Amino acid sequence: METVWVCRLQFYIFFFLLASSSISVGGSNILFFHGVSTASHRTAIWPLAEKLADAGHNVTYIFPVTKRLGSHPRIEEFAPSKMVPLIGDFVSDFDINIRLNDQEMEWMRQAYSQSVVFCEAFYDSPEIQEWLARPDLHYDLVMLDALGECGYGLVHKFKAKHILFVPLLAPFLHDGFGLMPETSSIPELSLHYKPTELTFFNRVSNTLMILFWRYSYLDFIRNVEPVIKDKLNLTEFPPIAEFEKNTSLVLINNHWVEDYPISLPPMFVSFSGLGCKKEPVANPLPEKVSKFLEDADGFIYISFGSAVVASAMPISLRDEFFAALKSLPKLRFLWRWTGRVPDNTPENVLLLPWFPQHDILAHPKIKGFVTQAGRPSTQEALCYAVPLIAIPMFADQDYNADRMEYIGGAIRLDIKNISSALLQESIHELAYNPKHKERMVELSNMFKDRPIDPLDNAFYWTEYVLRYDTSLLKPLGINQTWYQRRLLDVYLFLFVVAGTVAGTVMFFTVMIFKYAFALVFSKQQKTKAE
Ligand SMILES: *[C@@H]1O[C@H](CO)[C@@H](O)[C@H](O)[C@H]1NC(C)=O
Ligand SMILES: *[C@@H]1O[C@H](CO)[C@@H](O)[C@H](O)[C@H]1NC(C)=O
Ligand SMILES: *[C@@H]1O[C@H](CO)[C@@H](O)[C@H](O)[C@H]1NC(C)=O
Ligand SMILES: *[C@@H]1O[C@H](CO)[C@@H](O)[C@H](O)[C@H]1NC(C)=O
């Protein structure tokens, strides 16, 4: 009798432990922080913040852009007022002319130097100072966006764990997390090589470029450290590279359909496809839009994303676009266009500052999407199986466009090379050759076929960090130097050993030959003499 009870008790305890190890640990305080970002950065991670709030966590969300979609009654949001206009000037209004004049690399490098200025503005913003002065303010977990290094001050202040969420494996991240960059086969982001173009010398620059990025990143974070120390009145602030090593988890917005098949250690968890439903539902379109599409065979959606101002393009380029669209009268075009609507806009083109992108992409009449190939737009196109014309502008867009072209999901064009004829031909091909749609349906199915919903997965891993210490998930190489990680010391050693051995062998061979020659020669001399 007694043993039965003991058994039962054991069973209950076991069951309780099992249950408590996997149920939600609701009731933690979680802080999201974005540094340099466009509106799309929030779109990418916001569903996770909502899910955490729904599960009973207190969520605070800091985002330096005021243009935003949706809110949540249980999420407290801040837009640091001194930081918002600076970010707006820098990133939210990317000028196509920067691309046309080949200045986008310099523009990207400025993100580093500008981040220091943004960080000062963040801590100087009155609402942030008020918030920081609240008594008993405390957080268990800080979620940091890429280029949100300023937020390490908050990690330090709250003695919190932190998770990094990144749009992709940026070239400066590898060495911070002990990863060996796969530069032999995977193109580096800023050089714009296609995977088929990695010749010997391109692999050399591919490899050096990653070292260069890391070097300039380390230089940049050293400039952020004194700002944080000063603004938080700290006497001591550890190097940011040390915080980087202490990162509990990296949530990465990539999937092997839209990105190359990169090898990542267990501390990297993909959250690509948050918000993409397996069987997407489309809401009806606004009346103005649905009227416009009423008697059309099909339509093409054009959007260069939230950051690019299409209306700022040179008039000659705009007229190339308009001429191409006008020459395809059976199709309608919806173009996300901020600014003045030009008088010569063709009749089959509707320019509006905003479209409900999900519902547009889910519409049965859509034939294609002309995009800058930002990560969220590429993912949404995959989600709804809409074939692409990719015209990249900056950041990771060339990389994404190259990947999509490589797997047959996009026709890639160069904005500098656009003519109405090329554009017309490409749009005609996309809309009327069924192979593009068929391939995109295939890719879409592969993208959406998951063992677990990406949002549930990201939520699970976020709570996993709250439950455990995650050091077991980290690559052992995290504590190695850049040359140990690349085995350069080993190859150098082997090279020296092989050289020494070869040299020694050669030396003795020569000696033996010399000796043998001398011997034979002297013998011959002897015989001749006799
Ligand atoms: C979460 O917020 C609620 C309401 O503001 C507060 O009562 C509660 O103490 C907070 N939880 C924690 C863990 O701080
Ligand atoms: C730092 O010190 C200054 C001056 O004493 C004060 O105004 C400010 O609020 C402090 N900042 C923080 C974050 O404690
Ligand atoms: C990193 O983690 C180690 C071990 O937990 C700790 O001693 C150290 O203070 C941490 N460093 C930073 C900068 O958080
Ligand atoms: C520019 O367009 C022409 C055809 O119109 C094409 O042959 C060429 O490869 C393009 N160049 C670039 C850089 O895309």
Coordinates of C-alpha atoms and ligand atoms in Angstrom, one line a residue:
M1 CA 0.0 0.0 0.0
E2 CA 2.7 2.4 1.1
T3 CA 4.9 1.7 -1.9
V4 CA 2.0 2.5 -4.2
W5 CA 1.7 5.9 -2.6
V6 CA 5.5 6.5 -2.9
C7 CA 5.3 5.5 -6.5
R8 CA 2.4 7.8 -7.1
L9 CA 4.1 10.6 -5.4
Q10 CA 7.2 10.0 -7.4
F11 CA 5.1 10.0 -10.5
Y12 CA 3.5 13.3 -9.6
I13 CA 6.8 14.9 -8.7
F14 CA 8.2 13.7 -12.0
F15 CA 5.3 14.9 -13.9
F16 CA 5.4 18.3 -12.2
L17 CA 9.0 18.7 -13.0
L18 CA 8.5 17.7 -16.5
A19 CA 5.6 20.1 -16.9
S20 CA 7.3 23.0 -15.2
S21 CA 10.4 22.6 -17.4
S22 CA 8.5 23.2 -20.5
I23 CA 5.6 25.5 -19.6
S24 CA 5.8 29.2 -20.3
V25 CA 7.8 31.1 -17.7
G26 CA 5.4 34.1 -18.1
G27 CA 6.0 37.1 -15.9
S28 CA 9.5 38.1 -17.0
N29 CA 10.3 41.6 -18.0
I30 CA 11.6 41.7 -21.6
L31 CA 13.0 44.8 -23.4
F32 CA 13.3 45.1 -27.2
F33 CA 15.8 47.6 -28.5
H34 CA 16.5 48.7 -32.1
G35 CA 19.4 50.9 -33.1
V36 CA 19.9 52.0 -36.7
S37 CA 16.7 50.6 -38.4
T38 CA 14.1 51.1 -41.1
A39 CA 10.4 50.5 -40.4
S40 CA 10.8 46.9 -41.7
H41 CA 13.0 45.9 -38.7
R42 CA 10.1 46.2 -36.4
T43 CA 7.8 44.3 -38.8
A44 CA 10.2 41.4 -38.8
I45 CA 10.2 40.8 -35.0
W46 CA 7.0 42.4 -33.8
P47 CA 4.9 39.2 -33.8
L48 CA 7.4 37.7 -31.3
A49 CA 7.0 40.7 -29.0
E50 CA 3.2 40.3 -29.2
K51 CA 3.3 36.6 -28.5
L52 CA 5.6 37.2 -25.4
A53 CA 3.1 39.8 -24.1
D54 CA 0.2 37.4 -24.7
A55 CA 2.0 34.8 -22.7
G56 CA 2.1 37.1 -19.7
H57 CA 5.5 38.7 -20.0
N58 CA 5.9 42.5 -19.5
V59 CA 7.3 43.8 -22.8
T60 CA 8.9 47.2 -23.4
Y61 CA 9.7 48.1 -27.0
I62 CA 12.2 50.8 -28.0
F63 CA 12.1 51.7 -31.7
P64 CA 13.5 54.9 -33.3
V65 CA 11.0 55.1 -36.2
T66 CA 7.5 56.6 -35.8
K67 CA 6.0 55.0 -38.9
R68 CA 4.8 51.7 -37.5
L69 CA 2.0 49.2 -38.0
G70 CA 0.0 47.9 -35.1
S71 CA 0.3 48.2 -31.4
H72 CA -0.5 45.9 -28.4
P73 CA -2.3 46.9 -25.2
R74 CA 0.3 45.1 -23.1
I75 CA 3.4 46.4 -24.8
E76 CA 4.8 49.7 -23.7
E77 CA 6.5 51.5 -26.7
F78 CA 9.0 54.3 -26.8
A79 CA 10.2 56.3 -29.8
P80 CA 13.3 58.2 -28.4
S81 CA 12.4 61.7 -29.6
K82 CA 16.0 62.9 -30.1
M83 CA 17.0 59.8 -32.0
V84 CA 13.9 59.5 -34.3
P85 CA 14.7 62.5 -36.6
L86 CA 18.4 61.5 -36.9
I87 CA 17.5 58.0 -38.0
G88 CA 14.8 59.4 -40.3
D89 CA 17.3 61.5 -42.1
F90 CA 19.9 58.8 -42.3
V91 CA 18.0 55.6 -43.1
S92 CA 14.3 56.0 -43.6
D93 CA 14.5 58.0 -46.8
F94 CA 17.1 56.3 -48.8
D95 CA 17.7 58.2 -52.0
I96 CA 17.9 56.1 -55.2
N97 CA 20.5 58.6 -56.4
I98 CA 22.9 57.2 -53.9
R99 CA 22.7 53.9 -55.8
L100 CA 22.8 55.5 -59.2
N101 CA 26.0 57.3 -58.2
D102 CA 27.6 54.2 -56.7
Q103 CA 27.8 55.5 -53.2
E104 CA 26.0 52.9 -51.3
M105 CA 29.1 51.3 -49.8
E106 CA 30.1 54.6 -48.3
W107 CA 26.6 55.1 -47.1
M108 CA 26.6 51.7 -45.4
R109 CA 30.0 52.4 -43.7
Q110 CA 28.5 55.6 -42.4
A111 CA 26.0 53.5 -40.4
Y112 CA 29.0 52.7 -38.1
S113 CA 30.1 56.3 -37.5
Q114 CA 26.5 57.6 -37.3
S115 CA 25.6 54.9 -34.7
V116 CA 27.7 56.7 -32.1
V117 CA 25.7 59.9 -32.7
F118 CA 22.4 58.0 -32.6
C119 CA 23.5 56.4 -29.3
E120 CA 24.0 59.8 -27.6
A121 CA 20.7 60.9 -28.9
F122 CA 19.0 57.8 -27.5
Y123 CA 20.2 58.4 -23.9
D124 CA 19.6 62.1 -24.2
S125 CA 15.9 61.7 -25.2
P126 CA 13.7 62.9 -22.3
E127 CA 11.3 60.0 -22.4
I128 CA 14.2 57.6 -22.1
Q129 CA 15.7 59.5 -19.2
E130 CA 12.3 59.5 -17.4
W131 CA 12.0 55.8 -18.1
L132 CA 15.5 55.1 -16.8
A133 CA 14.7 57.1 -13.6
R134 CA 11.7 54.9 -12.7
P135 CA 12.2 53.2 -9.4
D136 CA 12.5 49.4 -9.5
L137 CA 13.0 49.3 -13.2
H138 CA 14.3 45.9 -14.0
Y139 CA 14.5 43.5 -17.0
D140 CA 15.4 39.8 -17.2
L141 CA 16.1 39.8 -20.9
V142 CA 17.1 42.4 -23.5
M143 CA 16.4 41.7 -27.2
L144 CA 18.9 43.6 -29.3
D145 CA 18.6 44.3 -33.0
A146 CA 21.7 44.2 -35.3
L147 CA 23.4 47.6 -35.1
G148 CA 21.8 48.1 -31.7
E149 CA 25.1 48.1 -29.8
C150 CA 24.0 51.1 -27.9
G151 CA 21.6 48.8 -26.1
Y152 CA 24.5 46.9 -24.4
G153 CA 24.4 49.8 -21.9
L154 CA 20.9 48.6 -21.0
V155 CA 22.0 44.9 -20.8
H156 CA 24.7 46.1 -18.3
K157 CA 22.4 48.4 -16.3
F158 CA 19.8 45.7 -15.8
K159 CA 22.3 42.8 -15.5
A160 CA 20.0 41.0 -17.9
K161 CA 20.6 38.2 -20.3
H162 CA 20.4 39.2 -24.0
I163 CA 19.4 37.8 -27.3
L164 CA 20.5 39.3 -30.6
F165 CA 18.1 39.3 -33.5
V166 CA 19.6 39.8 -36.9
P167 CA 18.2 40.0 -40.5
L168 CA 21.1 37.8 -41.7
L169 CA 24.6 36.7 -40.9
A170 CA 26.2 40.1 -41.4
P171 CA 29.9 39.9 -42.3
F172 CA 31.1 41.4 -39.0
L173 CA 29.3 38.7 -36.9
H174 CA 31.2 35.5 -37.7
D175 CA 34.3 36.2 -35.5
G176 CA 32.2 37.5 -32.6
F177 CA 30.5 34.2 -32.3
G178 CA 33.3 31.8 -33.2
L179 CA 32.0 31.0 -36.7
M180 CA 34.3 30.1 -39.5
P181 CA 33.1 32.2 -42.5
E182 CA 32.4 30.0 -45.5
T183 CA 34.1 32.4 -47.9
S184 CA 35.1 29.6 -50.3
S185 CA 31.6 29.1 -51.5
I186 CA 29.3 31.8 -50.1
P187 CA 29.5 35.3 -51.5
E188 CA 30.2 38.0 -49.0
L189 CA 27.4 40.6 -48.8
S190 CA 29.0 43.8 -49.9
L191 CA 31.1 42.5 -52.9
H192 CA 28.0 41.3 -54.9
Y193 CA 29.6 38.2 -56.3
K194 CA 27.3 35.5 -57.6
P195 CA 27.9 32.0 -56.3
T196 CA 29.1 31.0 -59.8
E197 CA 31.7 33.8 -59.8
L198 CA 33.9 32.7 -56.9
T199 CA 37.1 32.4 -58.9
F200 CA 40.4 32.2 -57.0
F201 CA 40.9 36.0 -56.8
N202 CA 37.3 36.6 -55.9
R203 CA 37.7 34.1 -53.1
V204 CA 40.7 36.1 -52.0
S205 CA 38.7 39.3 -51.8
N206 CA 35.7 37.5 -50.3
T207 CA 37.9 36.3 -47.5
L208 CA 39.7 39.6 -46.9
M209 CA 36.4 41.5 -46.9
I210 CA 35.1 39.6 -43.9
L211 CA 38.3 40.4 -42.0
F212 CA 38.0 44.0 -43.0
W213 CA 34.3 44.2 -41.8
R214 CA 35.3 42.7 -38.5
Y215 CA 38.2 45.1 -38.1
S216 CA 36.0 48.1 -38.7
Y217 CA 33.2 46.7 -36.5
L218 CA 35.7 46.4 -33.6
D219 CA 36.8 49.9 -34.2
F220 CA 33.2 51.1 -34.2
I221 CA 32.2 49.4 -31.0
R222 CA 35.2 50.9 -29.2
N223 CA 33.7 54.3 -30.1
V224 CA 30.3 53.4 -28.7
E225 CA 31.7 52.3 -25.3
P226 CA 32.6 55.7 -24.0
V227 CA 29.2 57.1 -25.0
I228 CA 27.4 54.4 -23.0
K229 CA 29.8 54.9 -20.0
D230 CA 29.3 58.6 -20.0
K231 CA 25.5 58.6 -20.5
L232 CA 24.8 56.0 -17.9
N233 CA 27.2 57.6 -15.4
L234 CA 29.2 54.4 -15.1
T235 CA 32.7 54.2 -13.6
E236 CA 33.4 50.9 -15.4
F237 CA 32.0 49.5 -18.6
P238 CA 33.3 46.2 -20.1
P239 CA 34.2 46.0 -23.8
I240 CA 31.2 45.3 -26.0
A241 CA 33.1 42.4 -27.6
E242 CA 32.8 40.7 -24.2
F243 CA 29.0 41.2 -24.1
E244 CA 28.9 39.8 -27.6
K245 CA 30.5 36.6 -26.4
N246 CA 28.0 36.4 -23.6
T247 CA 25.0 36.5 -26.0
S248 CA 22.5 33.8 -25.0
L249 CA 21.1 33.2 -28.4
V250 CA 21.0 34.7 -31.9
L251 CA 17.6 34.8 -33.7
I252 CA 18.4 35.0 -37.4
N253 CA 15.9 35.9 -40.1
N254 CA 17.2 33.4 -42.7
H255 CA 16.0 30.2 -44.3
W256 CA 17.9 28.2 -46.9
V257 CA 15.4 29.1 -49.6
E258 CA 16.0 32.9 -49.4
D259 CA 19.6 32.6 -48.2
Y260 CA 22.5 30.3 -49.1
P261 CA 22.7 27.1 -47.0
I262 CA 24.9 28.5 -44.3
S263 CA 26.3 26.3 -41.5
L264 CA 25.3 27.7 -38.1
P265 CA 25.8 26.4 -34.6
P266 CA 22.8 25.6 -32.2
M267 CA 22.9 29.1 -30.6
F268 CA 21.6 30.4 -34.0
V269 CA 17.8 29.9 -34.3
S270 CA 16.0 30.9 -37.5
F271 CA 12.9 33.0 -37.2
S272 CA 12.3 33.5 -41.0
G273 CA 8.7 33.5 -42.0
L274 CA 7.2 34.9 -38.8
G275 CA 3.6 35.8 -39.7
C276 CA 3.5 33.7 -42.8
K277 CA 0.6 31.4 -42.6
K278 CA 0.6 28.0 -44.3
E279 CA -2.8 28.8 -45.8
P280 CA -2.8 32.6 -46.1
V281 CA -6.0 34.5 -45.9
A282 CA -6.4 37.8 -47.8
N283 CA -8.6 40.6 -46.6
P284 CA -10.5 42.6 -49.3
L285 CA -8.5 45.4 -50.8
P286 CA -9.4 49.1 -50.2
E287 CA -12.2 50.1 -52.6
K288 CA -10.1 52.5 -54.7
V289 CA -7.7 49.6 -55.4
S290 CA -10.2 46.9 -56.1
K291 CA -12.1 49.2 -58.5
F292 CA -8.9 49.9 -60.3
L293 CA -8.2 46.1 -60.7
E294 CA -11.8 45.2 -61.6
D295 CA -11.6 44.5 -65.3
A296 CA -7.8 43.7 -65.5
D297 CA -6.3 40.4 -66.6
G298 CA -3.8 40.7 -63.9
F299 CA -1.6 43.2 -62.1
I300 CA 2.0 43.8 -61.0
Y301 CA 2.9 45.3 -57.7
I302 CA 5.8 47.7 -57.5
S303 CA 7.4 48.7 -54.2
F304 CA 11.0 49.5 -53.3
G305 CA 10.2 49.1 -49.6
S306 CA 9.7 51.5 -46.7
A307 CA 13.1 53.1 -46.9
V308 CA 13.4 54.0 -50.6
V309 CA 11.8 57.1 -52.0
A310 CA 10.9 56.1 -55.6
S311 CA 9.6 59.6 -56.5
A312 CA 13.2 61.0 -55.9
M313 CA 14.5 59.1 -59.0
P314 CA 15.7 61.2 -61.9
I315 CA 12.8 62.2 -64.3
S316 CA 14.5 60.4 -67.2
L317 CA 14.5 57.1 -65.3
R318 CA 11.0 57.6 -64.1
D319 CA 9.9 58.1 -67.8
E320 CA 11.7 54.8 -68.7
F321 CA 9.5 53.1 -66.1
F322 CA 6.3 54.8 -67.2
A323 CA 7.0 54.0 -70.9
A324 CA 7.4 50.3 -70.1
L325 CA 4.3 50.1 -68.0
K326 CA 2.3 52.0 -70.6
S327 CA 3.4 49.5 -73.3
L328 CA 1.7 46.7 -71.3
P329 CA -1.9 47.9 -71.4
K330 CA -3.5 44.6 -70.5
L331 CA -1.8 44.7 -67.1
R332 CA -2.4 47.1 -64.2
F333 CA 0.3 48.4 -62.0
L334 CA 0.1 49.3 -58.3
W335 CA 3.1 51.3 -57.3
R336 CA 4.0 52.3 -53.7
W337 CA 4.8 56.0 -54.3
T338 CA 5.3 58.7 -51.8
G339 CA 5.5 62.3 -52.9
R340 CA 3.8 64.1 -55.8
V341 CA 2.0 62.1 -58.4
P342 CA 3.5 63.1 -61.8
D343 CA 1.1 64.4 -64.5
N344 CA 2.3 61.8 -67.1
T345 CA 1.4 58.8 -65.0
P346 CA 0.0 56.2 -67.4
E347 CA -3.7 55.2 -67.0
N348 CA -2.9 51.6 -66.1
V349 CA -0.8 52.7 -63.1
L350 CA -2.0 53.6 -59.6
L351 CA 0.4 55.4 -57.4
L352 CA -0.4 55.4 -53.7
P353 CA 1.8 56.1 -50.7
W354 CA 0.7 52.8 -49.0
F355 CA -0.8 49.5 -50.0
P356 CA -1.7 46.6 -47.7
Q357 CA 1.2 44.5 -48.9
H358 CA 0.0 41.1 -47.5
D359 CA -3.4 41.4 -49.1
I360 CA -2.0 42.7 -52.4
L361 CA 0.5 39.7 -52.6
A362 CA -2.3 37.3 -51.6
H363 CA -4.6 38.6 -54.4
P364 CA -5.5 36.0 -57.0
K365 CA -4.8 38.4 -59.9
I366 CA -1.3 39.3 -59.0
K367 CA 1.3 38.4 -61.7
G368 CA 4.5 39.6 -60.2
F369 CA 6.2 41.9 -57.7
V370 CA 8.9 44.4 -58.6
T371 CA 10.9 44.8 -55.4
Q372 CA 14.2 46.1 -54.0
A373 CA 14.6 42.6 -52.5
G374 CA 14.8 43.5 -48.9
R375 CA 14.5 40.5 -46.6
P376 CA 10.9 41.0 -45.4
S377 CA 9.6 41.6 -49.0
T378 CA 11.4 38.6 -50.3
Q379 CA 9.9 36.5 -47.6
E380 CA 6.4 37.8 -48.2
A381 CA 6.8 37.0 -51.9
L382 CA 7.9 33.5 -51.0
C383 CA 5.0 33.2 -48.5
Y384 CA 2.4 34.1 -51.3
A385 CA 4.4 32.5 -54.2
V386 CA 4.6 35.7 -56.2
P387 CA 7.5 35.8 -58.8
L388 CA 9.9 38.7 -58.5
I389 CA 11.7 41.3 -60.5
A390 CA 14.5 42.3 -58.1
I391 CA 16.1 45.7 -58.4
P392 CA 18.3 46.0 -55.3
M393 CA 19.3 49.4 -53.8
F394 CA 21.5 48.9 -50.7
A395 CA 22.5 46.8 -47.7
D396 CA 21.7 43.1 -48.1
Q397 CA 19.4 43.6 -51.1
D398 CA 22.0 42.6 -53.8
Y399 CA 22.8 39.5 -51.8
N400 CA 19.1 38.6 -51.5
A401 CA 18.5 39.4 -55.2
D402 CA 21.4 37.2 -56.3
R403 CA 20.2 34.3 -54.2
M404 CA 16.7 34.6 -55.6
E405 CA 18.0 34.8 -59.1
Y406 CA 20.3 31.8 -58.5
I407 CA 17.4 29.6 -57.5
G408 CA 15.1 30.8 -60.3
G409 CA 12.7 32.9 -58.1
A410 CA 13.6 36.3 -59.6
I411 CA 14.6 38.2 -62.6
R412 CA 17.4 40.5 -61.4
L413 CA 17.8 44.0 -62.9
D414 CA 20.3 46.7 -62.2
I415 CA 18.7 50.1 -61.6
K416 CA 21.7 51.8 -63.4
N417 CA 20.9 49.7 -66.5
I418 CA 17.1 50.2 -66.7
S419 CA 15.6 51.0 -70.0
S420 CA 12.0 50.9 -71.0
A421 CA 12.7 48.1 -73.4
L422 CA 14.5 45.9 -70.8
L423 CA 11.8 46.6 -68.2
Q424 CA 9.0 45.8 -70.6
E425 CA 10.6 42.6 -71.7
S426 CA 11.2 41.5 -68.1
I427 CA 7.7 42.3 -66.9
H428 CA 6.2 40.6 -70.0
E429 CA 8.4 37.5 -69.3
L430 CA 7.4 37.4 -65.6
A431 CA 3.7 37.9 -66.3
Y432 CA 3.2 35.6 -69.3
N433 CA 5.8 32.8 -69.0
P434 CA 4.3 30.4 -66.5
K435 CA 7.6 28.9 -65.6
H436 CA 8.3 31.8 -63.1
K437 CA 5.1 31.3 -61.2
E438 CA 5.5 27.5 -61.2
R439 CA 9.0 27.8 -59.8
M440 CA 7.9 30.3 -57.2
V441 CA 5.1 27.9 -56.0
E442 CA 7.7 25.2 -55.6
L443 CA 10.0 27.5 -53.6
S444 CA 7.0 28.8 -51.6
N445 CA 6.1 25.2 -50.6
M446 CA 9.6 24.5 -49.5
F447 CA 9.8 27.7 -47.6
K448 CA 6.5 27.1 -45.7
D449 CA 7.0 23.3 -45.0
R450 CA 8.3 23.4 -41.4
P451 CA 8.3 21.0 -38.5
I452 CA 7.2 23.9 -36.3
D453 CA 5.7 27.3 -36.9
P454 CA 8.6 29.8 -36.9
L455 CA 6.8 32.1 -34.4
D456 CA 6.3 29.2 -32.0
N457 CA 9.9 28.3 -32.5
A458 CA 11.2 31.8 -31.8
F459 CA 8.9 32.0 -28.8
Y460 CA 10.1 28.6 -27.5
W461 CA 13.8 29.6 -27.8
T462 CA 13.3 33.0 -26.1
E463 CA 11.7 31.3 -23.1
Y464 CA 14.4 28.6 -23.2
V465 CA 16.9 31.5 -22.6
L466 CA 14.8 32.6 -19.6
R467 CA 14.9 29.0 -18.2
Y468 CA 18.5 28.0 -18.8
D469 CA 22.1 29.1 -19.2
T470 CA 22.7 28.5 -22.9
S471 CA 26.5 28.3 -22.9
L472 CA 26.3 24.6 -24.1
L473 CA 24.9 25.9 -27.4
K474 CA 27.8 28.1 -28.3
P475 CA 30.6 27.2 -30.7
L476 CA 33.8 26.3 -28.8
G477 CA 35.7 28.6 -31.2
I478 CA 34.1 31.6 -29.6
N479 CA 37.2 32.0 -27.4
Q480 CA 39.7 31.5 -30.2
T481 CA 41.6 34.2 -32.2
W482 CA 40.7 34.9 -35.8
Y483 CA 43.7 33.0 -37.1
Q484 CA 43.2 29.9 -34.8
R485 CA 39.6 29.7 -36.0
R486 CA 40.7 29.7 -39.6
L487 CA 43.5 27.2 -38.7
L488 CA 46.0 29.6 -40.2
D489 CA 48.6 28.8 -37.5
V490 CA 48.2 25.1 -38.3
Y491 CA 48.6 25.5 -42.0
L492 CA 51.6 27.8 -41.5
F493 CA 53.1 25.2 -39.2
L494 CA 52.5 22.4 -41.8
F495 CA 53.9 24.6 -44.5
V496 CA 57.0 25.3 -42.5
V497 CA 57.4 21.6 -41.6
A498 CA 56.8 20.5 -45.2
G499 CA 59.2 23.1 -46.4
T500 CA 61.9 22.0 -43.9
V501 CA 61.5 18.3 -44.8
A502 CA 61.5 19.0 -48.5
G503 CA 64.6 21.3 -48.1
T504 CA 66.4 18.7 -46.0
V505 CA 65.6 15.9 -48.4
M506 CA 66.8 18.1 -51.3
F507 CA 70.0 19.0 -49.5
F508 CA 70.9 15.4 -48.8
T509 CA 69.9 14.3 -52.3
V510 CA 72.2 16.9 -53.8
M511 CA 75.0 15.9 -51.4
I512 CA 74.6 12.2 -52.3
F513 CA 74.6 13.0 -56.1
K514 CA 77.6 15.3 -55.7
Y515 CA 79.5 12.6 -53.8
A516 CA 78.5 9.9 -56.2
F517 CA 79.5 12.1 -59.2
A518 CA 82.8 12.9 -57.5
L519 CA 83.4 9.2 -56.9
V520 CA 82.6 8.2 -60.5
F521 CA 84.5 11.1 -61.9
S522 CA 87.6 10.4 -59.9
K523 CA 87.4 6.7 -60.9
Q524 CA 87.2 7.6 -64.6
Q525 CA 90.1 10.0 -64.2
K526 CA 92.0 7.1 -62.6
T527 CA 91.2 4.7 -65.5
K528 CA 92.1 7.4 -68.1
A529 CA 95.4 7.9 -66.4
E530 CA 96.3 4.2 -66.5
Ligands
LIG1 C1 4.5 43.6 -15.0 O1 3.6 44.7 -15.1 C2 2.6 44.7 -14.2 C3 1.7 45.9 -14.5 O2 2.4 47.1 -14.7 C4 3.2 44.8 -12.7 O3 2.2 44.8 -11.8 C5 4.1 43.6 -12.5 O4 4.8 43.7 -11.3 C6 5.1 43.5 -13.6 N1 5.9 42.3 -13.5 C7 7.2 42.3 -13.1 C8 7.8 40.9 -13.1 O5 7.8 43.3 -12.9
LIG2 C1 23.8 60.9 -14.8 O1 24.2 62.1 -14.0 C2 23.5 63.3 -14.4 C3 24.1 64.4 -13.6 O2 24.3 64.0 -12.3 C4 22.0 63.1 -14.2 O3 21.4 64.3 -14.7 C5 21.5 62.0 -15.1 O4 20.2 61.7 -14.9 C6 22.3 60.7 -14.7 N1 21.9 59.7 -15.7 C7 21.6 58.4 -15.3 C8 21.1 57.5 -16.4 O5 21.6 58.0 -14.2
LIG3 C1 30.1 37.5 -19.3 O1 29.9 36.3 -18.6 C2 30.8 36.0 -17.6 C3 30.4 34.7 -17.0 O2 29.1 34.6 -16.7 C4 30.8 37.1 -16.5 O3 31.8 36.9 -15.5 C5 31.1 38.5 -17.2 O4 31.0 39.5 -16.3 C6 30.2 38.7 -18.4 N1 30.6 39.9 -19.1 C7 29.8 40.8 -19.5 C8 30.4 41.9 -20.2 O5 28.6 40.7 -19.4
LIG4 C1 22.6 45.9 -68.9 O1 21.6 45.5 -69.9 C2 22.1 44.8 -71.0 C3 21.0 44.5 -72.0 O2 20.1 45.5 -72.0 C4 22.8 43.5 -70.5 O3 23.4 42.8 -71.6 C5 23.9 43.8 -69.5 O4 24.4 42.6 -69.0 C6 23.3 44.6 -68.4 N1 24.3 45.0 -67.4 C7 24.1 44.9 -66.1 C8 25.3 45.3 -65.3 O5 23.1 44.4 -65.6

